[in-house]
CSV table of C-alpha atoms in Angstrom, one decimal:
chain,number,residue,atom,x,y,z
A,93,THR,CA,-4.7,-9.2,13.2
A,94,SER,CA,-4.7,-6.2,15.5
A,95,PHE,CA,-5.6,-2.7,14.8
A,96,ASN,CA,-5.0,0.3,17.0
A,97,LEU,CA,-4.9,4.1,16.7
A,98,SER,CA,-1.5,5.2,18.0
A,99,PRO,CA,-2.3,7.7,20.7
A,100,LEU,CA,0.8,9.8,20.1
A,101,MET,CA,0.7,9.9,16.3
A,102,ASN,CA,-2.9,9.4,15.3
A,103,TYR,CA,-2.0,6.7,12.8
A,104,ILE,CA,-3.7,3.4,12.4
A,105,ILE,CA,-1.4,0.4,13.0
A,106,GLU,CA,-2.1,-3.1,11.8
A,107,MET,CA,0.0,-6.1,12.8
A,108,ILE,CA,-0.4,-9.4,11.2
A,109,PRO,CA,1.8,-12.3,12.5
A,110,GLN,CA,3.2,-14.6,9.7
A,111,GLY,CA,5.2,-17.3,11.4
A,112,ARG,CA,8.5,-15.9,12.7
A,113,TYR,CA,7.7,-12.5,11.2
A,114,VAL,CA,5.1,-9.7,11.6
A,115,ARG,CA,3.7,-7.6,8.8
A,116,VAL,CA,3.2,-4.1,10.2
A,117,THR,CA,1.2,-1.4,8.3
A,118,ALA,CA,1.0,2.2,9.5
A,119,ILE,CA,-1.8,4.3,7.9
A,120,ASP,CA,-2.3,8.0,8.0
A,121,PRO,CA,-6.1,8.4,8.1
A,122,ALA,CA,-6.0,11.9,6.8
A,123,THR,CA,-4.3,11.1,3.5
A,124,GLY,CA,-4.7,7.3,3.2
A,125,ILE,CA,-1.0,6.8,2.8
A,126,GLU,CA,0.3,3.5,4.0
A,127,ALA,CA,3.8,2.3,5.0
A,128,VAL,CA,4.3,-1.5,5.2
A,129,MET,CA,7.3,-3.3,6.8
A,130,VAL,CA,8.1,-6.8,7.9
A,131,GLY,CA,9.8,-7.3,11.3
A,132,ASP,CA,10.9,-10.1,13.6
A,133,ALA,CA,8.0,-11.4,15.7
A,134,ALA,CA,10.4,-11.7,18.7
A,135,GLN,CA,10.6,-7.8,18.8
A,136,PRO,CA,8.3,-6.0,21.1
A,137,PRO,CA,5.2,-4.6,19.3
A,138,LYS,CA,6.1,-1.0,20.3
A,139,VAL,CA,9.4,-1.3,18.5
A,140,LEU,CA,7.8,-2.6,15.3
A,141,GLU,CA,5.1,0.1,15.6
A,142,ARG,CA,7.7,2.8,16.0
A,143,LEU,CA,9.6,1.6,12.9
A,144,ALA,CA,6.5,1.5,10.8
A,145,VAL,CA,5.5,5.0,11.9
A,146,GLN,CA,9.0,6.3,11.1
A,147,LYS,CA,8.7,4.9,7.6
A,148,LEU,CA,5.2,6.4,7.2
A,149,GLU,CA,6.4,9.8,8.4
A,150,PHE,CA,9.3,9.6,5.9
A,151,LEU,CA,6.8,8.9,3.1
A,152,LEU,CA,4.6,11.8,4.2
A,153,LYS,CA,7.5,14.3,4.3
A,154,ARG,CA,8.7,13.1,0.9
A,155,GLY,CA,5.3,13.7,-0.5
A,156,GLN,CA,5.3,17.3,0.7
A,157,GLY,CA,8.7,18.3,-0.8
């Protein structure tokens, strides 16, 4: 399990390896909204983080409109 605060986005990122896959959770600390995705463990962590953040930002924008 790894946690980090994305320096560019100010989101909390959690990556949990599960065999050939990684469960990635992006959390907005201001709202508590989470986006969860599963990706290929062979992908670079930055790619998986970016995809999870894109999903989180979609959820945040959808909640505003």
